[in-house]
């Protein structure tokens, strides 16, 4: 019995040593990876962001209009104006060359313009939704029409930019050849999505006043993160540790992090209208939203419409985007869904392989005649 017990104890000791040895080996490998990561971090190319060549062709206040340099000999004759949301910077669509939505559209034959809304300061706190849609967006469209001697252009709006484009297109349908909306909200009275549930209970006036008319971009960034607190905060940082020695993976992670936390501040008056009239009262869906003294009727959108949305979008759920197809007066209209999230719809491998090519092909087909 004593002999067997000794062997048993010896076996336990050996097992414990192996566990210790394995743990130490893992620790040394992790230390080696961390040391190597210092060199990898130093070599991450952040210049990949917003890299596709373009020219500044117009500026009003802080809004800038850029025209991308064509990458094909004979681009589509009717240019496309890309309109992004105010809440984030538009360079997510050009985050890096192998995942650039913009570059893929250019390589697919599109002639592209894009709006950079700029970064509002205290002096911009009173900018209204009318200023953004009829002022900045409207003047950018008129500039392109005039300088290119064209009767119409194509509009492509992402997220809030898609809502803005739909509103504009309903007011000036004669200026828009085709309308493409991507992950854009139209029905705000939905049961899906924490953001839509929270939005119903925000005291918008108090929020705007508490920040002296200029809502901090950090407030919105943190709100979006709280939609999935583990995955968008703790989880992603734990996961990236495994890729500290991988320059490509680390570069993609850091570029996306820069974009997430680079949210501009928001003009309080526009935010007030956006949240109260649309998010809380759903006036656009009900046909009661008024802009520039005119009631917005989405049935006046008569040009061909392509409405693209992601089924894994936790920011703008598909149920907020889908209803647009029944609100418009267009005879030629199409809903297209992809199993992707809000950022990935314009910055992912799927976007490169399927989404951008689909949009480019659709625009080409609908720009003839």
GROMACS .gro file of C-alpha atoms in nm:
model
  369
    1UNK     CA    1   0.000   0.000   0.000
    2UNK     CA    2   0.279   0.240   0.091
    3UNK     CA    3   0.456   0.166  -0.236
    4UNK     CA    4   0.143   0.222  -0.445
    5UNK     CA    5   0.073   0.549  -0.264
    6UNK     CA    6   0.425   0.671  -0.338
    7UNK     CA    7   0.377   0.594  -0.704
    8UNK     CA    8   0.043   0.777  -0.695
    9UNK     CA    9   0.205   1.080  -0.536
   10UNK     CA   10   0.485   1.068  -0.789
   11UNK     CA   11   0.232   1.060  -1.072
   12UNK     CA   12   0.054   1.365  -0.933
   13UNK     CA   13   0.384   1.549  -0.900
   14UNK     CA   14   0.473   1.470  -1.259
   15UNK     CA   15   0.134   1.585  -1.374
   16UNK     CA   16   0.169   1.910  -1.179
   17UNK     CA   17   0.513   1.969  -1.328
   18UNK     CA   18   0.382   1.920  -1.680
   19UNK     CA   19   0.105   2.172  -1.616
   20UNK     CA   20   0.361   2.416  -1.476
   21UNK     CA   21   0.593   2.353  -1.769
   22UNK     CA   22   0.309   2.411  -2.018
   23UNK     CA   23   0.207   2.732  -1.841
   24UNK     CA   24   0.565   2.861  -1.843
   25UNK     CA   25   0.602   2.772  -2.209
   26UNK     CA   26   0.281   2.964  -2.285
   27UNK     CA   27   0.403   3.259  -2.080
   28UNK     CA   28   0.737   3.268  -2.264
   29UNK     CA   29   0.562   3.248  -2.602
   30UNK     CA   30   0.323   3.527  -2.501
   31UNK     CA   31   0.619   3.738  -2.384
   32UNK     CA   32   0.793   3.672  -2.713
   33UNK     CA   33   0.478   3.773  -2.903
   34UNK     CA   34   0.446   4.093  -2.697
   35UNK     CA   35   0.808   4.186  -2.760
   36UNK     CA   36   0.762   4.123  -3.131
   37UNK     CA   37   0.441   4.329  -3.128
   38UNK     CA   38   0.639   4.643  -3.044
   39UNK     CA   39   0.806   4.618  -3.383
   40UNK     CA   40   0.477   4.525  -3.553
   41UNK     CA   41   0.295   4.824  -3.400
   42UNK     CA   42   0.569   5.055  -3.526
   43UNK     CA   43   0.527   4.926  -3.881
   44UNK     CA   44   0.147   4.948  -3.904
   45UNK     CA   45   0.064   5.164  -4.206
   46UNK     CA   46  -0.210   5.406  -4.098
   47UNK     CA   47  -0.170   5.594  -4.427
   48UNK     CA   48  -0.395   5.327  -4.581
   49UNK     CA   49  -0.692   5.524  -4.444
   50UNK     CA   50  -0.858   5.755  -4.695
   51UNK     CA   51  -0.587   5.679  -4.949
   52UNK     CA   52  -0.776   5.664  -5.279
   53UNK     CA   53  -0.674   5.973  -5.484
   54UNK     CA   54  -0.928   6.255  -5.506
   55UNK     CA   55  -0.951   6.628  -5.566
   56UNK     CA   56  -1.127   6.890  -5.356
   57UNK     CA   57  -1.367   7.055  -5.602
   58UNK     CA   58  -1.596   7.258  -5.377
   59UNK     CA   59  -1.621   7.379  -5.018
   60UNK     CA   60  -1.899   7.558  -4.828
   61UNK     CA   61  -1.820   7.633  -4.465
   62UNK     CA   62  -1.680   7.303  -4.332
   63UNK     CA   63  -1.849   7.081  -4.589
   64UNK     CA   64  -1.612   6.962  -4.861
   65UNK     CA   65  -1.697   6.794  -5.189
   66UNK     CA   66  -1.434   6.563  -5.338
   67UNK     CA   67  -1.411   6.407  -5.683
   68UNK     CA   68  -1.223   6.077  -5.704
   69UNK     CA   69  -0.978   6.017  -5.985
   70UNK     CA   70  -1.112   5.755  -6.224
   71UNK     CA   71  -0.932   5.422  -6.242
   72UNK     CA   72  -1.086   5.315  -6.574
   73UNK     CA   73  -1.072   5.476  -6.918
   74UNK     CA   74  -1.444   5.523  -6.976
   75UNK     CA   75  -1.630   5.554  -6.644
   76UNK     CA   76  -2.008   5.554  -6.622
   77UNK     CA   77  -2.133   5.879  -6.783
   78UNK     CA   78  -2.362   5.969  -6.491
   79UNK     CA   79  -2.158   6.035  -6.175
   80UNK     CA   80  -2.243   5.905  -5.829
   81UNK     CA   81  -2.247   6.127  -5.522
   82UNK     CA   82  -2.179   5.936  -5.198
   83UNK     CA   83  -2.343   6.083  -4.888
   84UNK     CA   84  -2.242   5.947  -4.548
   85UNK     CA   85  -2.394   6.002  -4.205
   86UNK     CA   86  -2.305   6.299  -3.986
   87UNK     CA   87  -2.226   6.078  -3.685
   88UNK     CA   88  -1.910   5.918  -3.826
   89UNK     CA   89  -1.647   6.004  -4.083
   90UNK     CA   90  -1.698   5.891  -4.440
   91UNK     CA   91  -1.352   5.736  -4.470
   92UNK     CA   92  -1.488   5.402  -4.343
   93UNK     CA   93  -1.572   5.361  -4.712
   94UNK     CA   94  -1.201   5.394  -4.791
   95UNK     CA   95  -1.055   5.236  -4.476
   96UNK     CA   96  -0.780   5.042  -4.657
   97UNK     CA   97  -0.713   4.964  -5.019
   98UNK     CA   98  -0.806   4.594  -5.017
   99UNK     CA   99  -1.136   4.672  -4.840
  100UNK     CA  100  -1.211   5.010  -4.994
  101UNK     CA  101  -1.574   5.040  -5.101
  102UNK     CA  102  -1.480   5.354  -5.292
  103UNK     CA  103  -1.192   5.193  -5.482
  104UNK     CA  104  -1.406   4.892  -5.570
  105UNK     CA  105  -1.675   5.118  -5.716
  106UNK     CA  106  -1.411   5.312  -5.911
  107UNK     CA  107  -1.255   4.992  -6.046
  108UNK     CA  108  -1.607   4.881  -6.143
  109UNK     CA  109  -1.643   5.187  -6.365
  110UNK     CA  110  -1.811   5.441  -6.138
  111UNK     CA  111  -1.741   5.816  -6.155
  112UNK     CA  112  -1.746   5.913  -5.786
  113UNK     CA  113  -1.793   6.221  -5.572
  114UNK     CA  114  -1.814   6.216  -5.192
  115UNK     CA  115  -1.919   6.466  -4.926
  116UNK     CA  116  -1.709   6.523  -4.615
  117UNK     CA  117  -1.938   6.702  -4.370
  118UNK     CA  118  -1.646   6.832  -4.165
  119UNK     CA  119  -1.635   6.872  -3.786
  120UNK     CA  120  -1.888   7.113  -3.635
  121UNK     CA  121  -1.767   7.357  -3.372
  122UNK     CA  122  -1.959   7.576  -3.129
  123UNK     CA  123  -2.028   7.820  -3.410
  124UNK     CA  124  -2.220   7.543  -3.593
  125UNK     CA  125  -2.451   7.446  -3.306
  126UNK     CA  126  -2.754   7.604  -3.477
  127UNK     CA  127  -2.717   7.419  -3.808
  128UNK     CA  128  -3.052   7.258  -3.892
  129UNK     CA  129  -3.154   6.952  -4.091
  130UNK     CA  130  -3.266   7.194  -4.358
  131UNK     CA  131  -2.914   7.342  -4.368
  132UNK     CA  132  -2.765   6.999  -4.424
  133UNK     CA  133  -3.011   6.861  -4.682
  134UNK     CA  134  -3.125   7.165  -4.879
  135UNK     CA  135  -2.813   7.371  -4.809
  136UNK     CA  136  -2.496   7.163  -4.820
  137UNK     CA  137  -2.626   6.851  -4.998
  138UNK     CA  138  -2.843   7.048  -5.240
  139UNK     CA  139  -2.559   7.284  -5.334
  140UNK     CA  140  -2.318   6.995  -5.384
  141UNK     CA  141  -2.564   6.831  -5.623
  142UNK     CA  142  -2.621   7.157  -5.812
  143UNK     CA  143  -2.245   7.210  -5.838
  144UNK     CA  144  -2.195   6.869  -6.000
  145UNK     CA  145  -2.487   6.920  -6.239
  146UNK     CA  146  -2.360   7.262  -6.345
  147UNK     CA  147  -1.989   7.180  -6.379
  148UNK     CA  148  -2.057   6.855  -6.562
  149UNK     CA  149  -2.341   7.000  -6.771
  150UNK     CA  150  -2.574   6.719  -6.669
  151UNK     CA  151  -2.948   6.708  -6.599
  152UNK     CA  152  -2.920   6.434  -6.335
  153UNK     CA  153  -2.678   6.245  -6.109
  154UNK     CA  154  -2.691   5.921  -5.911
  155UNK     CA  155  -2.719   5.939  -5.531
  156UNK     CA  156  -2.577   5.679  -5.292
  157UNK     CA  157  -2.650   5.735  -4.923
  158UNK     CA  158  -2.518   5.532  -4.629
  159UNK     CA  159  -2.699   5.521  -4.291
  160UNK     CA  160  -2.831   5.871  -4.204
  161UNK     CA  161  -2.691   5.981  -4.540
  162UNK     CA  162  -2.936   5.745  -4.707
  163UNK     CA  163  -3.226   5.903  -4.518
  164UNK     CA  164  -3.104   6.247  -4.623
  165UNK     CA  165  -3.077   6.133  -4.987
  166UNK     CA  166  -3.429   5.990  -4.987
  167UNK     CA  167  -3.571   6.314  -4.846
  168UNK     CA  168  -3.385   6.520  -5.106
  169UNK     CA  169  -3.487   6.286  -5.388
  170UNK     CA  170  -3.853   6.323  -5.292
  171UNK     CA  171  -3.821   6.702  -5.316
  172UNK     CA  172  -3.616   6.717  -5.637
  173UNK     CA  173  -3.680   6.389  -5.825
  174UNK     CA  174  -3.598   6.556  -6.156
  175UNK     CA  175  -3.231   6.591  -6.048
  176UNK     CA  176  -3.175   6.229  -5.947
  177UNK     CA  177  -3.130   5.953  -6.204
  178UNK     CA  178  -3.103   5.663  -5.957
  179UNK     CA  179  -3.113   5.634  -5.578
  180UNK     CA  180  -2.914   5.379  -5.375
  181UNK     CA  181  -2.964   5.359  -4.999
  182UNK     CA  182  -2.732   5.147  -4.783
  183UNK     CA  183  -2.815   5.050  -4.423
  184UNK     CA  184  -3.039   5.356  -4.395
  185UNK     CA  185  -3.326   5.397  -4.145
  186UNK     CA  186  -3.678   5.496  -4.252
  187UNK     CA  187  -3.916   5.328  -4.009
  188UNK     CA  188  -3.810   5.434  -3.657
  189UNK     CA  189  -4.101   5.273  -3.476
  190UNK     CA  190  -3.960   4.920  -3.467
  191UNK     CA  191  -3.921   4.661  -3.193
  192UNK     CA  192  -3.570   4.560  -3.303
  193UNK     CA  193  -3.247   4.719  -3.190
  194UNK     CA  194  -3.152   4.868  -2.854
  195UNK     CA  195  -3.076   5.205  -3.014
  196UNK     CA  196  -3.433   5.242  -3.134
  197UNK     CA  197  -3.567   5.145  -2.791
  198UNK     CA  198  -3.338   5.386  -2.609
  199UNK     CA  199  -3.411   5.665  -2.855
  200UNK     CA  200  -3.776   5.670  -2.756
  201UNK     CA  201  -3.692   5.768  -2.398
  202UNK     CA  202  -3.417   6.028  -2.444
  203UNK     CA  203  -3.494   6.383  -2.332
  204UNK     CA  204  -3.342   6.531  -2.646
  205UNK     CA  205  -3.390   6.896  -2.551
  206UNK     CA  206  -3.221   6.842  -2.215
  207UNK     CA  207  -2.937   6.649  -2.378
  208UNK     CA  208  -2.869   6.925  -2.633
  209UNK     CA  209  -2.893   7.199  -2.372
  210UNK     CA  210  -2.666   7.012  -2.129
  211UNK     CA  211  -2.393   7.014  -2.394
  212UNK     CA  212  -2.443   7.379  -2.487
  213UNK     CA  213  -2.587   7.296  -2.829
  214UNK     CA  214  -2.303   7.075  -2.952
  215UNK     CA  215  -2.337   6.705  -2.882
  216UNK     CA  216  -1.993   6.541  -2.825
  217UNK     CA  217  -1.886   6.276  -3.073
  218UNK     CA  218  -1.756   6.065  -2.782
  219UNK     CA  219  -2.109   6.047  -2.643
  220UNK     CA  220  -2.237   5.891  -2.964
  221UNK     CA  221  -1.937   5.656  -2.999
  222UNK     CA  222  -1.988   5.524  -2.647
  223UNK     CA  223  -2.362   5.486  -2.710
  224UNK     CA  224  -2.294   5.270  -3.017
  225UNK     CA  225  -2.045   5.058  -2.819
  226UNK     CA  226  -2.305   4.996  -2.548
  227UNK     CA  227  -2.526   4.822  -2.805
  228UNK     CA  228  -2.290   4.525  -2.768
  229UNK     CA  229  -2.067   4.611  -2.471
  230UNK     CA  230  -1.866   4.290  -2.450
  231UNK     CA  231  -1.800   4.239  -2.821
  232UNK     CA  232  -1.728   4.607  -2.890
  233UNK     CA  233  -1.513   4.671  -2.584
  234UNK     CA  234  -1.362   4.383  -2.382
  235UNK     CA  235  -1.404   4.102  -2.634
  236UNK     CA  236  -1.230   4.264  -2.928
  237UNK     CA  237  -0.929   4.366  -2.719
  238UNK     CA  238  -0.889   4.012  -2.583
  239UNK     CA  239  -0.914   3.871  -2.936
  240UNK     CA  240  -0.658   4.105  -3.087
  241UNK     CA  241  -0.390   3.988  -2.841
  242UNK     CA  242  -0.365   3.668  -3.045
  243UNK     CA  243  -0.279   3.877  -3.351
  244UNK     CA  244  -0.021   4.110  -3.199
  245UNK     CA  245   0.248   3.954  -3.419
  246UNK     CA  246   0.035   3.972  -3.737
  247UNK     CA  247   0.091   4.309  -3.914
  248UNK     CA  248  -0.211   4.271  -4.144
  249UNK     CA  249  -0.460   4.180  -3.869
  250UNK     CA  250  -0.324   4.442  -3.631
  251UNK     CA  251  -0.334   4.708  -3.902
  252UNK     CA  252  -0.698   4.633  -3.982
  253UNK     CA  253  -0.786   4.644  -3.612
  254UNK     CA  254  -0.611   4.978  -3.548
  255UNK     CA  255  -0.756   5.145  -3.857
  256UNK     CA  256  -1.107   5.044  -3.752
  257UNK     CA  257  -1.040   5.161  -3.394
  258UNK     CA  258  -0.931   5.500  -3.524
  259UNK     CA  259  -1.253   5.534  -3.722
  260UNK     CA  260  -1.478   5.424  -3.435
  261UNK     CA  261  -1.336   5.683  -3.197
  262UNK     CA  262  -1.310   5.960  -3.454
  263UNK     CA  263  -1.678   6.060  -3.439
  264UNK     CA  264  -1.740   6.434  -3.500
  265UNK     CA  265  -1.949   6.644  -3.264
  266UNK     CA  266  -2.310   6.701  -3.370
  267UNK     CA  267  -2.489   7.030  -3.430
  268UNK     CA  268  -2.757   7.039  -3.162
  269UNK     CA  269  -3.042   7.176  -3.375
  270UNK     CA  270  -3.005   6.911  -3.644
  271UNK     CA  271  -2.973   6.640  -3.378
  272UNK     CA  272  -3.289   6.772  -3.210
  273UNK     CA  273  -3.491   6.736  -3.532
  274UNK     CA  274  -3.336   6.402  -3.623
  275UNK     CA  275  -3.419   6.249  -3.286
  276UNK     CA  276  -3.754   6.412  -3.206
  277UNK     CA  277  -3.921   6.420  -3.548
  278UNK     CA  278  -3.785   6.091  -3.683
  279UNK     CA  279  -3.670   5.862  -3.401
  280UNK     CA  280  -3.939   5.953  -3.150
  281UNK     CA  281  -4.236   6.059  -3.364
  282UNK     CA  282  -4.160   5.864  -3.684
  283UNK     CA  283  -4.286   6.155  -3.892
  284UNK     CA  284  -4.107   6.050  -4.213
  285UNK     CA  285  -4.284   5.715  -4.213
  286UNK     CA  286  -4.618   5.881  -4.135
  287UNK     CA  287  -4.581   6.145  -4.408
  288UNK     CA  288  -4.575   6.426  -4.150
  289UNK     CA  289  -4.211   6.533  -4.168
  290UNK     CA  290  -4.167   6.892  -4.284
  291UNK     CA  291  -3.849   7.038  -4.435
  292UNK     CA  292  -3.812   7.384  -4.586
  293UNK     CA  293  -4.180   7.446  -4.526
  294UNK     CA  294  -4.279   7.143  -4.736
  295UNK     CA  295  -4.426   6.813  -4.617
  296UNK     CA  296  -4.205   6.527  -4.730
  297UNK     CA  297  -4.387   6.263  -4.932
  298UNK     CA  298  -4.162   5.969  -5.019
  299UNK     CA  299  -4.413   5.865  -5.287
  300UNK     CA  300  -4.256   6.143  -5.493
  301UNK     CA  301  -3.944   5.930  -5.523
  302UNK     CA  302  -4.004   5.798  -5.873
  303UNK     CA  303  -3.653   5.717  -5.994
  304UNK     CA  304  -3.519   5.358  -5.979
  305UNK     CA  305  -3.432   5.258  -5.620
  306UNK     CA  306  -3.187   5.002  -5.482
  307UNK     CA  307  -3.226   4.956  -5.106
  308UNK     CA  308  -2.937   4.759  -4.950
  309UNK     CA  309  -2.929   4.645  -4.588
  310UNK     CA  310  -2.753   4.399  -4.356
  311UNK     CA  311  -2.934   4.123  -4.169
  312UNK     CA  312  -2.670   4.135  -3.891
  313UNK     CA  313  -2.682   4.512  -3.846
  314UNK     CA  314  -2.725   4.588  -3.473
  315UNK     CA  315  -2.719   4.965  -3.531
  316UNK     CA  316  -2.979   4.999  -3.808
  317UNK     CA  317  -3.177   4.672  -3.808
  318UNK     CA  318  -3.315   4.545  -4.137
  319UNK     CA  319  -3.670   4.619  -4.017
  320UNK     CA  320  -3.588   4.992  -4.016
  321UNK     CA  321  -3.467   4.982  -4.379
  322UNK     CA  322  -3.702   4.739  -4.553
  323UNK     CA  323  -4.020   4.958  -4.543
  324UNK     CA  324  -3.871   5.217  -4.780
  325UNK     CA  325  -3.957   4.996  -5.076
  326UNK     CA  326  -4.331   5.039  -5.003
  327UNK     CA  327  -4.308   5.412  -4.928
  328UNK     CA  328  -4.172   5.523  -5.264
  329UNK     CA  329  -4.349   5.579  -5.593
  330UNK     CA  330  -4.077   5.408  -5.799
  331UNK     CA  331  -4.187   5.128  -6.029
  332UNK     CA  332  -3.832   4.997  -6.060
  333UNK     CA  333  -3.726   4.918  -5.703
  334UNK     CA  334  -3.534   4.641  -5.529
  335UNK     CA  335  -3.451   4.533  -5.174
  336UNK     CA  336  -3.119   4.349  -5.137
  337UNK     CA  337  -2.995   4.197  -4.810
  338UNK     CA  338  -2.659   4.058  -4.702
  339UNK     CA  339  -2.554   3.871  -4.384
  340UNK     CA  340  -2.336   4.158  -4.263
  341UNK     CA  341  -2.323   4.433  -4.000
  342UNK     CA  342  -2.337   4.811  -4.019
  343UNK     CA  343  -1.969   4.884  -4.086
  344UNK     CA  344  -1.899   4.562  -4.275
  345UNK     CA  345  -2.155   4.645  -4.541
  346UNK     CA  346  -1.902   4.895  -4.682
  347UNK     CA  347  -1.576   4.766  -4.530
  348UNK     CA  348  -1.534   4.390  -4.553
  349UNK     CA  349  -1.440   4.104  -4.781
  350UNK     CA  350  -1.810   4.046  -4.853
  351UNK     CA  351  -1.848   4.410  -4.949
  352UNK     CA  352  -1.562   4.373  -5.196
  353UNK     CA  353  -1.682   4.047  -5.347
  354UNK     CA  354  -2.056   4.103  -5.361
  355UNK     CA  355  -2.202   4.429  -5.231
  356UNK     CA  356  -2.000   4.695  -5.414
  357UNK     CA  357  -2.006   4.497  -5.743
  358UNK     CA  358  -2.385   4.457  -5.714
  359UNK     CA  359  -2.432   4.830  -5.660
  360UNK     CA  360  -2.198   4.922  -5.947
  361UNK     CA  361  -2.368   4.679  -6.184
  362UNK     CA  362  -2.713   4.806  -6.087
  363UNK     CA  363  -2.612   5.170  -6.140
  364UNK     CA  364  -2.461   5.091  -6.479
  365UNK     CA  365  -2.774   4.908  -6.592
  366UNK     CA  366  -2.993   5.197  -6.475
  367UNK     CA  367  -2.780   5.475  -6.622
  368UNK     CA  368  -2.849   5.381  -6.981
  369UNK     CA  369  -3.081   5.584  -7.197
   0.00000   0.00000   0.00000
